[in-house]
Amino acid sequence: MPIRTIVRLTPAKPKAGENFKLQVVAQHPNEPGTRRDAEGKIIPAKYINQVEIYFEGEKVAEAKPGPSTSANPLYGFMFKAEKAGTFTVKLKDTDGDTGEGTVKLELA
Amino acid sequence: MNRRAFLRTTGVALGAVALAGLPVRAQGLEGEDLANLEKALQAALGKGFKDLTPSNLIKLTMPAIAESGANVPAEVEVDLPSSQVKAIHLFADKNPTPHLVVIMPMKALPYYATRVRLAETSAIRAVVETADGKFLLASASTRVTVGGCG
């Protein structure tokens, strides 16, 4: 099942040379594998363990989150605005499910 | 030993204990668990806590109190050029898996924001691996009312 991925930039239209944040929000339970359900059975671990950011096809940042990331996680990165282009975010979880989101960077 | 001599010696001994104990307590963070952290540091970095250099270049922002450990915002910012930062690690001393995340900034600025689960009140560490092989450390502590790991 694909992971629902939302990407946004703050500010939405940065000026050239200005720093901006790229925030990724995913819809995912991110089970750490240590929690128990109502019957006391351990809920198996299932969490996003790879976050890759591409700009115009080139990998520009990568994070490897562990099991201790909260449900519906947020990943925030910061970049310097240089030229317009498209960011692609690729997510992957421990079960091999993937998610992808894109956002266009336009300069003000 | 008479009463006076006894009081004098025990008094001196107690004073020494108090003096030795105080600075440690003043430095210690709430929820610190170096034994648990040490294992995670060795596994992730191949380094121990003693190899890390406390640094003012790292700004780690954590809330002082979190009502729920399931969703604690964490933000780390490094005052170094991107080219000098190889990786940023986050650790929580008391978590079953202390290694929270590793970030390779590459072309991004050395900054990361996320939300983490904390099992209980814990010390949080940001460890920055620099291009010249140094390990810089910043610590913070968050008091958790309800844990997030089960």
Coordinates of C-alpha atoms in Angstrom, one line a residue:
Chain A
M1 CA 0.0 0.0 0.0
P2 CA 1.5 3.4 -0.9
I3 CA 2.2 5.7 1.9
R4 CA 0.4 9.0 1.6
T5 CA 3.0 11.7 1.5
I6 CA 2.5 15.5 1.6
V7 CA 5.4 17.9 1.0
R8 CA 5.3 21.7 1.4
L9 CA 7.7 24.6 1.5
T10 CA 7.9 27.4 4.0
P11 CA 7.9 30.1 2.8
A12 CA 6.1 28.8 -0.3
K13 CA 8.0 31.2 -2.6
P14 CA 11.4 32.0 -1.2
K15 CA 13.6 34.7 -2.6
A16 CA 16.9 33.7 -4.3
G17 CA 19.5 33.2 -1.6
E18 CA 16.9 32.8 1.2
N19 CA 16.7 29.7 3.4
F20 CA 13.5 27.8 3.3
K21 CA 12.1 24.7 5.0
L22 CA 11.0 21.6 3.2
Q23 CA 8.5 19.7 5.4
V24 CA 7.3 16.2 4.7
V25 CA 4.3 14.7 6.5
A26 CA 3.4 11.0 5.9
Q27 CA 0.3 9.1 6.9
H28 CA 1.8 6.1 8.6
P29 CA 1.3 4.3 12.0
N30 CA 5.1 4.0 12.6
E31 CA 4.8 1.1 15.0
P32 CA 8.0 0.8 17.0
G33 CA 7.5 -2.9 17.8
T34 CA 7.3 -2.3 21.6
R35 CA 3.7 -1.4 22.0
R36 CA 1.0 -3.9 22.9
D37 CA -2.6 -4.1 21.7
A38 CA -5.7 -4.5 23.8
E39 CA -5.1 -8.2 24.2
G40 CA -1.5 -7.7 25.4
K41 CA 0.1 -8.9 22.2
I42 CA 3.0 -7.0 20.8
I43 CA 2.2 -5.0 17.7
P44 CA 4.9 -5.9 15.1
A45 CA 7.3 -3.1 14.1
K46 CA 6.4 -1.2 10.9
Y47 CA 8.1 2.2 10.5
I48 CA 9.5 4.4 7.9
N49 CA 13.3 3.9 7.9
Q50 CA 14.3 5.7 4.7
V51 CA 13.6 9.3 3.6
E52 CA 15.3 10.6 0.5
I53 CA 15.0 14.0 -1.0
Y54 CA 15.8 14.6 -4.7
F55 CA 16.1 17.9 -6.4
E56 CA 15.8 17.7 -10.2
G57 CA 16.7 14.0 -10.0
E58 CA 19.8 14.5 -7.9
K59 CA 19.8 13.2 -4.3
V60 CA 20.3 16.2 -2.0
A61 CA 19.5 14.9 1.5
E62 CA 18.8 11.6 3.2
A63 CA 17.5 10.5 6.6
K64 CA 17.3 7.1 8.2
P65 CA 14.7 7.3 11.0
G66 CA 14.6 4.6 13.7
P67 CA 11.6 3.0 15.3
S68 CA 11.2 5.9 17.8
T69 CA 9.5 8.3 15.3
S70 CA 6.0 9.3 16.1
A71 CA 2.9 8.2 14.1
N72 CA 2.1 10.3 11.1
P73 CA 5.7 11.5 11.1
L74 CA 7.1 14.9 10.1
Y75 CA 10.5 15.3 8.6
G76 CA 11.8 18.9 8.2
F77 CA 14.8 19.9 6.1
M78 CA 16.3 23.3 5.3
F79 CA 17.7 24.4 2.0
K80 CA 19.0 27.6 0.4
A81 CA 17.0 28.8 -2.6
E82 CA 19.2 28.9 -5.7
K83 CA 17.2 28.0 -8.7
A84 CA 13.6 26.9 -9.4
G85 CA 13.0 23.2 -9.8
T86 CA 11.1 20.2 -8.4
F87 CA 11.7 18.4 -5.2
T88 CA 10.8 14.7 -5.0
V89 CA 10.6 13.0 -1.6
K90 CA 10.8 9.2 -1.5
L91 CA 9.8 7.2 1.6
K92 CA 10.2 3.5 2.3
D93 CA 9.1 1.5 5.4
T94 CA 10.4 -1.7 7.0
D95 CA 7.8 -3.7 5.0
G96 CA 9.0 -2.3 1.7
D97 CA 6.0 0.0 1.2
T98 CA 6.9 3.2 -0.5
G99 CA 5.5 6.7 -0.7
E100 CA 6.3 9.6 -3.0
G101 CA 5.5 13.3 -2.9
T102 CA 6.6 16.2 -5.0
V103 CA 6.7 20.0 -4.7
K104 CA 7.8 22.7 -7.1
L105 CA 10.2 25.3 -5.9
E106 CA 9.4 28.7 -7.5
L107 CA 11.5 31.7 -6.7
A108 CA 9.8 35.0 -5.7
Chain B
M1 CA 36.8 8.1 70.4
N2 CA 35.0 10.8 72.3
R3 CA 31.9 12.6 71.1
R4 CA 33.7 15.7 69.9
A5 CA 36.2 13.8 67.8
F6 CA 33.5 11.7 66.3
L7 CA 31.4 14.7 65.3
R8 CA 34.5 16.4 63.8
T9 CA 35.5 13.4 61.6
T10 CA 32.0 12.5 60.4
G11 CA 31.4 16.2 59.7
V12 CA 34.4 16.4 57.6
A13 CA 33.5 13.2 55.8
L14 CA 30.0 14.3 55.1
G15 CA 31.3 17.6 53.8
A16 CA 33.6 15.9 51.5
V17 CA 30.8 13.7 50.2
A18 CA 28.6 16.7 49.7
L19 CA 31.3 18.6 47.8
A20 CA 32.1 15.6 45.6
G21 CA 28.5 14.9 44.9
L22 CA 27.2 18.3 44.1
P23 CA 28.9 19.2 40.8
V24 CA 27.9 15.8 39.4
R25 CA 24.3 16.4 40.3
A26 CA 24.4 20.0 38.9
Q27 CA 25.7 18.7 35.6
G28 CA 23.6 15.6 35.3
L29 CA 20.5 15.8 33.1
E30 CA 17.2 14.5 34.1
G31 CA 16.5 11.1 32.7
E32 CA 20.1 10.3 31.9
D33 CA 21.0 6.7 31.2
L34 CA 24.6 6.5 29.9
A35 CA 24.7 2.7 30.0
N36 CA 21.8 2.4 27.6
L37 CA 23.1 5.2 25.5
E38 CA 26.7 3.8 25.3
K39 CA 25.5 0.6 23.6
A40 CA 23.6 2.6 20.9
L41 CA 26.6 5.0 20.4
Q42 CA 28.9 2.0 19.9
A43 CA 26.5 0.4 17.4
A44 CA 25.8 3.6 15.4
L45 CA 29.1 5.4 15.5
G46 CA 31.7 2.9 16.9
K47 CA 32.4 5.6 19.5
G48 CA 31.6 5.9 23.2
F49 CA 30.2 8.8 25.2
K50 CA 33.7 9.9 26.2
D51 CA 34.7 10.4 22.6
L52 CA 32.1 13.1 22.1
T53 CA 32.9 16.8 22.5
P54 CA 30.2 19.0 23.9
S55 CA 29.8 21.9 21.5
N56 CA 27.9 25.2 21.3
L57 CA 27.7 25.0 17.5
I58 CA 24.7 22.6 17.8
K59 CA 21.3 24.0 18.8
L60 CA 19.0 21.3 20.0
T61 CA 15.4 22.4 20.7
M62 CA 13.2 20.1 22.8
P63 CA 10.2 21.0 25.0
A64 CA 11.0 20.9 28.7
I65 CA 7.8 19.0 29.5
A66 CA 5.8 16.8 27.1
E67 CA 2.3 15.7 28.1
S68 CA 2.5 12.7 25.7
G69 CA 5.7 10.9 24.8
A70 CA 4.0 9.7 21.5
N71 CA 4.6 13.0 19.7
V72 CA 7.5 15.1 20.9
P73 CA 8.8 17.8 18.5
A74 CA 12.6 17.9 18.2
E75 CA 14.6 20.4 16.2
V76 CA 18.4 20.5 15.6
E77 CA 20.4 23.2 13.9
V78 CA 24.1 23.1 13.4
D79 CA 26.1 26.3 13.0
L80 CA 28.6 24.9 10.5
P81 CA 28.8 25.0 6.7
S82 CA 26.9 22.0 5.1
S83 CA 30.2 20.7 3.6
Q84 CA 31.6 20.1 7.1
V85 CA 28.7 18.1 8.4
K86 CA 28.7 14.5 7.4
A87 CA 25.8 13.3 9.5
I88 CA 23.5 14.3 12.4
H89 CA 22.4 11.7 14.8
L90 CA 19.7 11.9 17.5
F91 CA 19.6 9.7 20.5
A92 CA 17.3 9.3 23.5
D93 CA 18.9 7.7 26.6
K94 CA 15.9 5.9 28.0
N95 CA 14.3 4.6 24.8
P96 CA 14.3 0.8 24.0
T97 CA 16.0 1.8 20.7
P98 CA 18.0 4.9 21.7
H99 CA 19.1 5.8 18.1
L100 CA 16.3 8.0 16.9
V101 CA 17.5 9.0 13.4
V102 CA 20.6 9.8 11.3
I103 CA 20.5 12.5 8.7
M104 CA 22.9 13.0 5.9
P105 CA 22.5 16.7 4.9
M106 CA 24.5 16.5 1.6
K107 CA 23.2 19.6 -0.3
A108 CA 20.8 20.6 2.4
L109 CA 21.6 22.9 5.3
P110 CA 22.6 21.1 8.5
Y111 CA 19.1 21.3 10.0
Y112 CA 16.5 18.7 10.9
A113 CA 13.0 18.8 12.5
T114 CA 10.9 15.8 13.4
R115 CA 8.5 14.4 16.0
V116 CA 9.7 11.5 18.1
R117 CA 8.4 8.9 20.6
L118 CA 9.9 9.0 24.0
A119 CA 9.3 6.0 26.3
E120 CA 9.8 8.1 29.5
T121 CA 11.5 11.2 30.8
S122 CA 14.8 11.1 29.0
A123 CA 17.9 13.0 28.0
I124 CA 18.1 13.7 24.3
R125 CA 21.5 13.9 22.4
A126 CA 22.3 15.4 19.1
V127 CA 25.6 14.1 17.8
V128 CA 27.2 15.7 14.8
E129 CA 29.8 13.8 12.8
T130 CA 32.0 16.4 11.0
A131 CA 33.9 15.9 7.8
D132 CA 37.2 15.9 9.6
G133 CA 36.1 13.0 11.9
K134 CA 35.1 14.9 15.0
F135 CA 32.0 14.1 17.0
L136 CA 30.2 17.0 18.6
L137 CA 27.5 16.7 21.2
A138 CA 24.6 18.7 22.5
S139 CA 22.1 17.5 25.1
A140 CA 18.6 18.4 26.3
S141 CA 16.1 16.8 28.6
T142 CA 12.4 16.3 28.3
R143 CA 10.1 15.3 31.1
V144 CA 7.4 13.0 29.8
T145 CA 4.1 12.5 31.6
V146 CA 2.8 9.6 29.5
G147 CA 5.2 7.4 27.5
G148 CA 5.0 6.8 23.8
C149 CA 6.7 3.4 23.2
G150 CA 4.2 1.1 24.9

